[in-house]
């Protein structure tokens, strides 16, 4: 089924093929001007609404800012001065990162002083544990946003779009209806209001002063 046919199938029989196609695109990193498929254009809108909510996962890092900067300097070096510490990655031709859990090769471990190695192991263990907690919370927030707000908003928008419109207009109408419904569902479920401050929309509890609660 092409995009239009999949939309019509949903409208007639609630076949969720089109919903699943859009959701399957959420894991991709999009460059806006390279989007060519309708499902990608809609998925980009969905991601743009879910992404700010995931920032709440960063609360796991609270109180660790200075420690994190020191750890980054240890791994990547000090770029603030010409003769600063160059970092483990450059010193030993490594690629330590969050993705590979900062795993030190045995050849490097054998070259490091035992006190430095002990400190490194402690820091790496601390940050790997914290990253794991943050990733789990981020996934929990993603699933909440996806199933409580995004999918219902997609269903609402796709069910109501005129499937005889040109494809690009269909996408525009779906995205607008999705955005409206997503905001409505989120604000209702969290008992929030929304207000534009300095050109940006922020969410706040109605009895509180408006502040950005995404952080």
Short mmCIF file of C-alpha atoms in Angstrom, two decimals:
data_model
loop_
_atom_site.label_atom_id
_atom_site.label_comp_id
_atom_site.label_asym_id
_atom_site.label_seq_id
_atom_site.Cartn_x
_atom_site.Cartn_y
_atom_site.Cartn_z
CA UNK A 1 0.00 0.00 0.00
CA UNK A 2 1.19 3.48 -0.74
CA UNK A 3 0.69 6.34 1.71
CA UNK A 4 -2.74 7.40 0.45
CA UNK A 5 -4.03 3.82 0.38
CA UNK A 6 -2.75 3.18 3.90
CA UNK A 7 -4.51 6.32 5.16
CA UNK A 8 -7.77 5.23 3.53
CA UNK A 9 -7.44 1.74 5.04
CA UNK A 10 -7.13 3.26 8.49
CA UNK A 11 -10.15 5.48 7.93
CA UNK A 12 -12.28 2.56 6.73
CA UNK A 13 -11.14 -0.39 8.81
CA UNK A 14 -8.76 1.04 11.43
CA UNK A 15 -5.92 -0.91 9.82
CA UNK A 16 -2.90 0.48 11.70
CA UNK A 17 -0.35 -0.06 8.93
CA UNK A 18 0.11 3.67 8.43
CA UNK A 19 0.54 4.25 12.18
CA UNK A 20 3.18 1.52 12.39
CA UNK A 21 5.01 2.90 9.37
CA UNK A 22 5.27 6.32 10.99
CA UNK A 23 6.36 4.91 14.35
CA UNK A 24 9.03 2.80 12.66
CA UNK A 25 10.63 6.04 11.41
CA UNK A 26 11.04 7.55 14.88
CA UNK A 27 14.39 5.87 15.50
CA UNK A 28 15.95 7.54 12.45
CA UNK A 29 17.92 10.77 12.58
CA UNK A 30 16.29 13.06 10.06
CA UNK A 31 17.72 16.00 8.17
CA UNK A 32 14.58 18.09 7.48
CA UNK A 33 15.41 19.14 3.94
CA UNK A 34 16.18 15.52 2.97
CA UNK A 35 12.75 14.18 3.91
CA UNK A 36 11.02 12.68 0.89
CA UNK A 37 8.45 10.19 2.17
CA UNK A 38 5.15 11.32 3.76
CA UNK A 39 5.69 8.95 6.70
CA UNK A 40 9.07 10.56 7.37
CA UNK A 41 7.60 14.06 7.32
CA UNK A 42 4.96 13.07 9.85
CA UNK A 43 7.48 11.17 11.98
CA UNK A 44 9.64 14.29 12.07
CA UNK A 45 6.72 16.22 13.56
CA UNK A 46 6.07 13.44 16.09
CA UNK A 47 9.72 13.39 17.17
CA UNK A 48 9.78 17.17 17.53
CA UNK A 49 6.98 16.95 20.10
CA UNK A 50 8.28 13.94 22.02
CA UNK A 51 11.89 15.11 22.21
CA UNK A 52 11.44 17.95 24.74
CA UNK A 53 9.66 15.60 27.14
CA UNK A 54 12.65 13.26 27.10
CA UNK A 55 14.82 16.05 28.50
CA UNK A 56 13.31 15.22 31.89
CA UNK A 57 15.62 12.19 31.95
CA UNK A 58 18.50 14.58 32.56
CA UNK A 59 17.30 15.09 36.13
CA UNK A 60 19.29 11.94 36.88
CA UNK A 61 22.43 14.07 36.43
CA UNK A 62 21.46 16.62 39.07
CA UNK A 63 24.42 17.65 41.22
CA UNK A 64 27.03 16.04 38.95
CA UNK A 65 27.81 18.93 36.59
CA UNK A 66 31.34 19.68 37.83
CA UNK A 67 32.21 16.01 38.14
CA UNK A 68 31.01 15.46 34.56
CA UNK A 69 33.19 18.28 33.21
CA UNK A 70 36.22 16.85 35.01
CA UNK A 71 35.50 13.44 33.52
CA UNK A 72 35.16 14.90 30.01
CA UNK A 73 38.53 16.61 30.41
CA UNK A 74 40.07 13.33 31.47
CA UNK A 75 38.73 11.58 28.36
CA UNK A 76 38.85 14.32 25.73
CA UNK A 77 41.43 16.71 27.12
CA UNK A 78 41.64 20.35 28.11
CA UNK A 79 41.10 22.64 25.13
CA UNK A 80 41.37 25.84 27.12
CA UNK A 81 45.13 26.26 26.83
CA UNK A 82 47.77 25.52 24.23
CA UNK A 83 49.69 23.15 26.49
CA UNK A 84 46.71 21.67 28.31
CA UNK A 85 46.17 18.00 29.05
CA UNK A 86 45.34 16.25 25.76
CA UNK A 87 43.11 13.53 27.22
CA UNK A 88 43.18 9.75 27.10
CA UNK A 89 41.67 9.53 23.63
CA UNK A 90 44.43 11.51 21.96
CA UNK A 91 47.21 10.29 24.21
CA UNK A 92 46.55 6.60 23.51
CA UNK A 93 44.70 6.86 20.17
CA UNK A 94 41.41 5.72 21.69
CA UNK A 95 37.76 6.41 21.04
CA UNK A 96 36.33 6.22 24.55
CA UNK A 97 32.69 7.29 24.57
CA UNK A 98 29.35 6.73 26.20
CA UNK A 99 28.46 4.31 23.40
CA UNK A 100 31.34 1.93 24.18
CA UNK A 101 31.08 2.48 27.94
CA UNK A 102 34.53 4.10 28.06
CA UNK A 103 36.08 0.62 27.93
CA UNK A 104 39.84 0.84 28.39
CA UNK A 105 41.87 -1.60 26.28
CA UNK A 106 44.15 -3.90 28.25
CA UNK A 107 47.24 -2.40 26.59
CA UNK A 108 46.35 1.01 28.02
CA UNK A 109 45.47 -0.34 31.45
CA UNK A 110 48.93 -1.88 31.66
CA UNK A 111 50.58 1.50 30.98
CA UNK A 112 48.63 3.52 33.55
CA UNK A 113 49.77 4.07 37.13
CA UNK A 114 47.69 1.98 39.51
CA UNK A 115 46.36 5.03 41.38
CA UNK A 116 45.21 6.68 38.14
CA UNK A 117 43.74 3.40 36.94
CA UNK A 118 41.80 2.99 40.19
CA UNK A 119 40.42 6.53 39.89
CA UNK A 120 39.53 5.93 36.25
CA UNK A 121 37.72 2.69 37.02
CA UNK A 122 35.73 4.44 39.74
CA UNK A 123 34.73 7.32 37.47
CA UNK A 124 33.92 5.08 34.51
CA UNK A 125 31.80 2.86 36.74
CA UNK A 126 29.98 5.88 38.17
CA UNK A 127 29.15 7.36 34.76
CA UNK A 128 28.19 4.07 33.15
CA UNK A 129 25.74 3.44 35.99
CA UNK A 130 24.31 6.96 35.73
CA UNK A 131 24.01 6.74 31.92
CA UNK A 132 22.19 3.43 32.26
CA UNK A 133 19.69 4.97 34.69
CA UNK A 134 19.23 7.96 32.39
CA UNK A 135 18.68 5.72 29.36
CA UNK A 136 16.07 3.67 31.22
CA UNK A 137 14.22 6.79 32.33
CA UNK A 138 14.41 8.24 28.80
CA UNK A 139 12.90 5.04 27.37
CA UNK A 140 10.14 5.12 29.99
CA UNK A 141 9.34 8.74 29.12
CA UNK A 142 9.41 7.92 25.41
CA UNK A 143 6.94 5.06 25.81
CA UNK A 144 4.67 7.27 27.92
CA UNK A 145 4.69 10.06 25.34
CA UNK A 146 4.27 7.63 22.45
CA UNK A 147 1.35 5.61 23.78
CA UNK A 148 -0.46 8.24 25.86
CA UNK A 149 -0.26 11.18 23.47
CA UNK A 150 1.48 10.55 20.13
CA UNK A 151 -0.35 7.47 18.87
CA UNK A 152 -3.81 8.74 19.91
CA UNK A 153 -3.02 12.10 18.29
CA UNK A 154 -1.87 10.37 15.10
CA UNK A 155 -5.03 8.27 14.98
CA UNK A 156 -7.12 11.40 15.48
CA UNK A 157 -5.32 13.29 12.70
CA UNK A 158 -5.18 10.48 10.14
CA UNK A 159 -8.81 9.50 10.63
CA UNK A 160 -9.95 13.05 9.85
CA UNK A 161 -7.70 14.02 6.93
CA UNK A 162 -9.25 14.30 3.47
CA UNK A 163 -7.56 11.43 1.62
CA UNK A 164 -8.40 12.97 -1.77
CA UNK A 165 -6.13 15.95 -1.18
CA UNK A 166 -2.69 16.13 -2.84
CA UNK A 167 -0.21 14.12 -0.82
CA UNK A 168 1.73 17.12 0.48
CA UNK A 169 -1.47 18.77 1.68
CA UNK A 170 -2.47 15.56 3.41
CA UNK A 171 0.82 15.59 5.30
CA UNK A 172 0.39 19.25 6.28
CA UNK A 173 -3.15 18.67 7.54
CA UNK A 174 -2.15 15.54 9.45
CA UNK A 175 0.78 17.32 11.10
CA UNK A 176 -1.33 20.29 12.15
CA UNK A 177 -4.12 18.12 13.55
CA UNK A 178 -1.57 15.87 15.27
CA UNK A 179 0.15 18.84 16.90
CA UNK A 180 -3.13 20.28 18.19
CA UNK A 181 -4.32 16.95 19.58
CA UNK A 182 -0.94 16.01 21.06
CA UNK A 183 -0.75 19.27 22.99
CA UNK A 184 -4.33 18.84 24.18
CA UNK A 185 -3.73 15.29 25.40
CA UNK A 186 -0.48 16.12 27.13
CA UNK A 187 -1.78 19.19 28.91
CA UNK A 188 -4.92 17.40 30.07
CA UNK A 189 -3.12 14.31 31.33
CA UNK A 190 -0.55 16.37 33.24
CA UNK A 191 -3.03 19.08 34.27
CA UNK A 192 -0.90 21.67 32.55
CA UNK A 193 -1.41 24.89 30.67
CA UNK A 194 0.73 26.22 27.85
CA UNK A 195 2.01 29.73 27.27
CA UNK A 196 4.39 31.38 24.82
CA UNK A 197 7.33 33.11 26.51
CA UNK A 198 10.10 34.80 24.52
CA UNK A 199 8.98 33.02 21.38
CA UNK A 200 8.94 29.55 22.96
CA UNK A 201 6.02 27.48 24.22
CA UNK A 202 6.36 26.35 27.83
CA UNK A 203 4.16 24.11 29.94
CA UNK A 204 3.19 24.96 33.51
CA UNK A 205 0.81 23.86 36.22
CA UNK A 206 -2.11 26.22 36.33
CA UNK A 207 -1.62 27.26 39.97
CA UNK A 208 2.11 27.87 39.48
CA UNK A 209 4.01 30.69 37.84
CA UNK A 210 4.76 29.81 34.23
CA UNK A 211 8.11 28.06 33.96
CA UNK A 212 9.61 25.54 31.60
CA UNK A 213 9.04 22.18 33.29
CA UNK A 214 10.77 20.24 30.52
CA UNK A 215 14.08 20.77 32.34
#
